[in-house]
PDB file of C-alpha atoms in Angstrom:
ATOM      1  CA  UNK A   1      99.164 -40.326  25.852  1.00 48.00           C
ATOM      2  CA  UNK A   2     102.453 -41.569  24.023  1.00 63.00           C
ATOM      3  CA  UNK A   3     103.486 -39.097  21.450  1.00 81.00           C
ATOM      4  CA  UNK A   4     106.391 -36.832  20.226  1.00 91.00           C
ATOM      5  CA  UNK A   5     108.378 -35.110  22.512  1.00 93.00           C
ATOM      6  CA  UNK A   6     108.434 -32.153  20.386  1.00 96.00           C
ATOM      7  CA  UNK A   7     107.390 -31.652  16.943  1.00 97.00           C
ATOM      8  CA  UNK A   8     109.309 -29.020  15.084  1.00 98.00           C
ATOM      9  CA  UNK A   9     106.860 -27.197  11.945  1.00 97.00           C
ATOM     10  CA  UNK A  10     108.316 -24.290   9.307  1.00 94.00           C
ATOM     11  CA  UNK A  11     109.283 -23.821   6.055  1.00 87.00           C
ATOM     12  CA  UNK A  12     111.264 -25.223   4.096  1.00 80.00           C
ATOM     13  CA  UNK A  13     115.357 -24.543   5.040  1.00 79.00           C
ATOM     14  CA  UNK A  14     114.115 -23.372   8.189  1.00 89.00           C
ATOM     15  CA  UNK A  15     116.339 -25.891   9.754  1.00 90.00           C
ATOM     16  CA  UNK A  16     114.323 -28.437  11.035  1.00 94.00           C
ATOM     17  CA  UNK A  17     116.359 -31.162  10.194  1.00 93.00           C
ATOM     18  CA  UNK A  18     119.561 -29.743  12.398  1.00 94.00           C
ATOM     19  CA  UNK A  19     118.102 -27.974  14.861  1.00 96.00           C
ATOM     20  CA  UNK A  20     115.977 -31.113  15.655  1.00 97.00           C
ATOM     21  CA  UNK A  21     118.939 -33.708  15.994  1.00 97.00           C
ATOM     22  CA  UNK A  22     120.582 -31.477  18.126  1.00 97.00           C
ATOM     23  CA  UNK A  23     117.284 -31.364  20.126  1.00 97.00           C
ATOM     24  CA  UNK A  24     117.198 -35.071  20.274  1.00 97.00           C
ATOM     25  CA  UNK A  25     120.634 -35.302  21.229  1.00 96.00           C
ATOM     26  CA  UNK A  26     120.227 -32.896  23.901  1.00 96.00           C
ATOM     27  CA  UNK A  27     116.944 -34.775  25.283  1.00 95.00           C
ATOM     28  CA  UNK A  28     118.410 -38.495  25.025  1.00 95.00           C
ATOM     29  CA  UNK A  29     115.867 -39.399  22.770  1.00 96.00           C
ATOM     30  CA  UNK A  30     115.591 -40.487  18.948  1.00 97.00           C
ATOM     31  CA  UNK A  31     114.997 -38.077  16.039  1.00 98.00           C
ATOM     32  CA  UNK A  32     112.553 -38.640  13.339  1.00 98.00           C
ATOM     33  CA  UNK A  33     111.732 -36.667   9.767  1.00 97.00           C
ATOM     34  CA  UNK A  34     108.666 -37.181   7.818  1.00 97.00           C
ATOM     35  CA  UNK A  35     110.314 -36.057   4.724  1.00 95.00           C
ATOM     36  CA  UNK A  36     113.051 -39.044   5.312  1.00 96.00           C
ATOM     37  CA  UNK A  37     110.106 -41.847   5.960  1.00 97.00           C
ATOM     38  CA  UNK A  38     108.584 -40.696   2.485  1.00 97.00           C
ATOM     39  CA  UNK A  39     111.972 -40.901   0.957  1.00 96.00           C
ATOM     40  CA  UNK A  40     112.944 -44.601   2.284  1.00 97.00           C
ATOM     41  CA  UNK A  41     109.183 -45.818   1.737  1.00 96.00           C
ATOM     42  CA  UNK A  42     109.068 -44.364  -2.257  1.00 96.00           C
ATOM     43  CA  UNK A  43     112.925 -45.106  -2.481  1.00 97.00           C
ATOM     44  CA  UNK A  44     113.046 -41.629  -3.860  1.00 96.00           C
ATOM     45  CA  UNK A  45     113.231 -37.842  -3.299  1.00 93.00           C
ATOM     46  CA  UNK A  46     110.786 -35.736  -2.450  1.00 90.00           C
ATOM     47  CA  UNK A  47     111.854 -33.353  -5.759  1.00 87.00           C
ATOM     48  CA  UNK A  48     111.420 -36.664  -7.950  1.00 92.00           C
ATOM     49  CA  UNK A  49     108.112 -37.823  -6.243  1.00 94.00           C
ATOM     50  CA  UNK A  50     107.001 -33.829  -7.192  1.00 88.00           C
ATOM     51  CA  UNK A  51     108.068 -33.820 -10.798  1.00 89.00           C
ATOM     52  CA  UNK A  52     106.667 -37.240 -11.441  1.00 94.00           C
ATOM     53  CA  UNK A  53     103.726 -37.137  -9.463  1.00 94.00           C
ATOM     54  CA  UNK A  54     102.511 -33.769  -8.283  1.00 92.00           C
ATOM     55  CA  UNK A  55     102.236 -32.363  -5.640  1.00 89.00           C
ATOM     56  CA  UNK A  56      98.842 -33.541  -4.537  1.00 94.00           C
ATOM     57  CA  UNK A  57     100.337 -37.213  -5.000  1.00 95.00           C
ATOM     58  CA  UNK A  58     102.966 -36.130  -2.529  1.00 95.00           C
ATOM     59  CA  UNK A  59     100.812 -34.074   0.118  1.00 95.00           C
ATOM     60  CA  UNK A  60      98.821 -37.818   0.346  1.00 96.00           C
ATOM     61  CA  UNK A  61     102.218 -39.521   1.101  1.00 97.00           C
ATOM     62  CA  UNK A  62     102.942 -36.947   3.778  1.00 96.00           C
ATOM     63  CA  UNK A  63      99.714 -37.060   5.391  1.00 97.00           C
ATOM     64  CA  UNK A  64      99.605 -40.549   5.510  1.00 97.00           C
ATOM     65  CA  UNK A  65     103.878 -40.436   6.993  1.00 97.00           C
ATOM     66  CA  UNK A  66     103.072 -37.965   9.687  1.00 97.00           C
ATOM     67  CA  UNK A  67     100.272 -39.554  11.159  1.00 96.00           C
ATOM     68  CA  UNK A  68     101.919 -42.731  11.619  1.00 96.00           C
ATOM     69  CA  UNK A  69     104.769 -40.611  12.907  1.00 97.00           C
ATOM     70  CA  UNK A  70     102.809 -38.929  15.310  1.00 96.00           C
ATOM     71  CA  UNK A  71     101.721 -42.537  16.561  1.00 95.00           C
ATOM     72  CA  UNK A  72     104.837 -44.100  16.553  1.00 94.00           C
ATOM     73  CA  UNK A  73     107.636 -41.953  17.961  1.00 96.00           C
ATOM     74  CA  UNK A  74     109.012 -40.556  20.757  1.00 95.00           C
ATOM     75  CA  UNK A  75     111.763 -38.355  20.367  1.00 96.00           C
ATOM     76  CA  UNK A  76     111.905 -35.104  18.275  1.00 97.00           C
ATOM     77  CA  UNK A  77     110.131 -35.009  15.095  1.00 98.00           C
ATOM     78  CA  UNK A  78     110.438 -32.419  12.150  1.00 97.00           C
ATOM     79  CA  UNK A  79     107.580 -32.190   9.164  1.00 97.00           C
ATOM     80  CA  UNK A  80     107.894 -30.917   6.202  1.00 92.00           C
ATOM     81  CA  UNK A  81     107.449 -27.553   5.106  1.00 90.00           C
ATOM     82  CA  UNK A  82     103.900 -27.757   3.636  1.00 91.00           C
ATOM     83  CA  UNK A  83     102.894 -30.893   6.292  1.00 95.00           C
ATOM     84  CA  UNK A  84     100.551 -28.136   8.142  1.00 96.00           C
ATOM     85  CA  UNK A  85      97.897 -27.714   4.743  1.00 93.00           C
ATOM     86  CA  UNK A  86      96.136 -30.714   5.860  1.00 95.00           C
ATOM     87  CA  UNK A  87      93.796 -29.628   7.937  1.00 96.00           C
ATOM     88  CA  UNK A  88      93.430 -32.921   9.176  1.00 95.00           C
ATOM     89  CA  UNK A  89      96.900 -32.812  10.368  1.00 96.00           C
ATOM     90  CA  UNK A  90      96.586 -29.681  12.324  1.00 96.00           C
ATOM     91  CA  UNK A  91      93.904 -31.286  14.213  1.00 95.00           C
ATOM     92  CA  UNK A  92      96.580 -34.172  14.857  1.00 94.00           C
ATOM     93  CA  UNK A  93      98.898 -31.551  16.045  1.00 95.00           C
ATOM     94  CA  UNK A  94      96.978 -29.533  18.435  1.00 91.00           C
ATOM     95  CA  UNK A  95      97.184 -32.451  20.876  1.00 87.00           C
ATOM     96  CA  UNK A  96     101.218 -32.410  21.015  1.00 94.00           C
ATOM     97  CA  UNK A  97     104.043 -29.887  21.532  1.00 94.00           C
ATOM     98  CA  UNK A  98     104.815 -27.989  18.609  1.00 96.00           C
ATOM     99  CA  UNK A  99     107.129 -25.641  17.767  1.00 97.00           C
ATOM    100  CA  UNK A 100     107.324 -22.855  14.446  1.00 96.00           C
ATOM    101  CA  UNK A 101     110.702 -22.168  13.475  1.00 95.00           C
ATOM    102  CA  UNK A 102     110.435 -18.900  11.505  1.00 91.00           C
ATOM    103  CA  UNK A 103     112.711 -17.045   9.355  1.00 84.00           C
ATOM    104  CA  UNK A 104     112.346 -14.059   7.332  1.00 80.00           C
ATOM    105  CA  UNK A 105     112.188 -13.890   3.368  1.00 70.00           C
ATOM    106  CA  UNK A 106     116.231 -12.622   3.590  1.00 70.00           C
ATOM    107  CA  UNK A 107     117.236 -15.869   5.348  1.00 69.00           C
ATOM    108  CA  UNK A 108     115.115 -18.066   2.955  1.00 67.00           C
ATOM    109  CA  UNK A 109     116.913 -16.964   0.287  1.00 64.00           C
ATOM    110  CA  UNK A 110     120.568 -17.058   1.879  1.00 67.00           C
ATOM    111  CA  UNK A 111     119.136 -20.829   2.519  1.00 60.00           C
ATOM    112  CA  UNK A 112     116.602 -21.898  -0.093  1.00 56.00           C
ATOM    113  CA  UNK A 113     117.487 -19.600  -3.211  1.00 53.00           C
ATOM    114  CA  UNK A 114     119.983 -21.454  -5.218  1.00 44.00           C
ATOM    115  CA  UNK A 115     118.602 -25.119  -4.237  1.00 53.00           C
ATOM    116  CA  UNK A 116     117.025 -27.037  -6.989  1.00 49.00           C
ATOM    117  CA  UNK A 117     116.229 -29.838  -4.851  1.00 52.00           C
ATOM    118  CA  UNK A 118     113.366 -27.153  -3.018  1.00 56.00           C
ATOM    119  CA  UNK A 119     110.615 -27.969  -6.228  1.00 56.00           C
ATOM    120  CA  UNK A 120     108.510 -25.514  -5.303  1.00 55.00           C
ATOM    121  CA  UNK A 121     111.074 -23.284  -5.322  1.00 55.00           C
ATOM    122  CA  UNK A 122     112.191 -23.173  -8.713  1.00 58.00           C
ATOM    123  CA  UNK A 123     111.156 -20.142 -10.430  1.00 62.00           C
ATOM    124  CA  UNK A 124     112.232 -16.824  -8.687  1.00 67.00           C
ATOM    125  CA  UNK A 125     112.624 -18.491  -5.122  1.00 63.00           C
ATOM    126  CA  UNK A 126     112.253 -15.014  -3.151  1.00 69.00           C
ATOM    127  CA  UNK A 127     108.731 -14.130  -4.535  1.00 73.00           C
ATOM    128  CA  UNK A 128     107.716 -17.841  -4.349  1.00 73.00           C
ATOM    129  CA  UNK A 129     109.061 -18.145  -0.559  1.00 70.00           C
ATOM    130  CA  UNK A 130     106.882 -14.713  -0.194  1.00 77.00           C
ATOM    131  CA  UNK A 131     103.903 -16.672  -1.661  1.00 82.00           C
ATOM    132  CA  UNK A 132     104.088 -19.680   0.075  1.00 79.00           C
ATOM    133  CA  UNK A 133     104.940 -18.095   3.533  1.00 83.00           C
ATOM    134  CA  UNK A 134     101.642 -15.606   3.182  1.00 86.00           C
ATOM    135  CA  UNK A 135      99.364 -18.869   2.648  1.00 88.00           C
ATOM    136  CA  UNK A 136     101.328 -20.632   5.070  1.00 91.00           C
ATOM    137  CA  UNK A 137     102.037 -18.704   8.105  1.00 91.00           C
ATOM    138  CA  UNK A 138      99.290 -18.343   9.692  1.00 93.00           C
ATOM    139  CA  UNK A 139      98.642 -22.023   9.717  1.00 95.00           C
ATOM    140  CA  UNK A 140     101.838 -22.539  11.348  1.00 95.00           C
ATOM    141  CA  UNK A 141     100.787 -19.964  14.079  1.00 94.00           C
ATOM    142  CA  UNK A 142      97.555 -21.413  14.500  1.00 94.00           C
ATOM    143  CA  UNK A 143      99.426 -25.556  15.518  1.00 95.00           C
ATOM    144  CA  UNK A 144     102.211 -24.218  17.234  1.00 96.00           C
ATOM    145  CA  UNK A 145     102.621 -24.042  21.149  1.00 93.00           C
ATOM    146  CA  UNK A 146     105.479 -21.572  20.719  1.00 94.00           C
ATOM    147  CA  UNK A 147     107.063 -19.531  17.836  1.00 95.00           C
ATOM    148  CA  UNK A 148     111.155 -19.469  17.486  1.00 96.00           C
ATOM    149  CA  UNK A 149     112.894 -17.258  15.070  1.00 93.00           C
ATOM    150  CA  UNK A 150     115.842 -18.829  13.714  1.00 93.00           C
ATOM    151  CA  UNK A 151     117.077 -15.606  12.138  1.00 89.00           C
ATOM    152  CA  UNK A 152     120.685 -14.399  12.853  1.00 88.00           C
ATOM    153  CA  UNK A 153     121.170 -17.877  15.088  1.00 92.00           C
ATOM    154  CA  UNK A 154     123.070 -21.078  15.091  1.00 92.00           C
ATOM    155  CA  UNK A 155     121.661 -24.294  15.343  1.00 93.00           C
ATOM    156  CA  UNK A 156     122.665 -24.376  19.150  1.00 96.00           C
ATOM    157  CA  UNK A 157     121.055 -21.355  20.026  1.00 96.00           C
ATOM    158  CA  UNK A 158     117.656 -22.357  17.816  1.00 96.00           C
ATOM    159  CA  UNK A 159     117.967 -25.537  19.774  1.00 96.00           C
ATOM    160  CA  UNK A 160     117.988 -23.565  22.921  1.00 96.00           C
ATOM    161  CA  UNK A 161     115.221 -21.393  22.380  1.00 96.00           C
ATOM    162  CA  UNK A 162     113.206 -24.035  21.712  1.00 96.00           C
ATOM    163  CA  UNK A 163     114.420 -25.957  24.996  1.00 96.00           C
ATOM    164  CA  UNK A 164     113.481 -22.529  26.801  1.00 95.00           C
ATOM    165  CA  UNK A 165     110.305 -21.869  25.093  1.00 94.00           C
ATOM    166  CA  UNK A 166     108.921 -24.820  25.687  1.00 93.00           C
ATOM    167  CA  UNK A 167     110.234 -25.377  29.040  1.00 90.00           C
ATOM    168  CA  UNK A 168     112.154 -28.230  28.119  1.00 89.00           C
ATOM    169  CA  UNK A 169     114.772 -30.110  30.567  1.00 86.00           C
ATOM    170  CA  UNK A 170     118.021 -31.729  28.932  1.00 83.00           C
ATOM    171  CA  UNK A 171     118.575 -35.575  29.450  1.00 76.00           C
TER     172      UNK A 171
END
């Protein structure tokens, strides 16, 4: 079967984005984030698509982005934070190798809190992240081959855990 390499799942400022270029670079192959295919496709941001939309409007998008993702690429991909309420889409994912990367509610905030770009952030982020992260986590569990925390860590030593957890070789 031709799929992902890896496919990197968490919350929102998780790092996703950075740990999985460095991932890609690391494995010689391409990187890929749902969140940016919605963006060029609508030709707008994910906040925008939110307030003008909703949010169901936007969980259809993503659906609809990460399974073509899933069928398409190669390399490293990274979902967006809510991408695992589908259920749907954690069927998808249970065939491919998937990592969490975790943090705790302290490291949300010292990365989430003061972004207004996060919309479903935007009323007292640290009890919202709270929220979000009880209906979310164990979903994440549940599609993920291996849990990383990302707390206290660079993006190079994410990226390694992940390579190590997963028992992945460098290109």
């Amino acid at each position: 079967m031709s799929a992902p390499l890896v496919v990197l799942i968490g919350p929102m400022g998780v790092g996703k984005s950075t740990v999985g270029r460095l991932l890609a670079e690391r494995l010689g192959v391409g990187y890929r984030d749902t969140d940016d295919d919605i963006v060029a496709e609508q030709g707008r941001t994910v906040a925008d698509i939110f307030v003008d939309e909703g949010e169901p409007a936007f969980r259809d998008l993503e659906k609809k982005a990460v399974r073509k993702a899933l069928a398409e690429h190669r390399g490293v991909l990274a979902l967006g934070g809510g991408a695992i309420l589908d259920a749907e889409t954690r069927a998808l994912l249970a065939e491919h190798r998937v990592a969490y990367l975790s943090m705790d509610v302290e490291e949300a905030v010292k990365r989430t809190g003061l972004n207004v770009a996060r919309p479903l952030l935007a009323v007292n982020p640290r009890r919202q992240w709270r929220e979000l992260m009880e209906a979310r986590r164990h979903l994440y569990t549940e599609v993920a081959r291996e849990a990383v925390s990302t707390d206290g860590r660079t993006p190079e030593e994410v990226t390694q855990a992940v390579l190590d957890a997963l028992e992945l070789k460098e290109a």
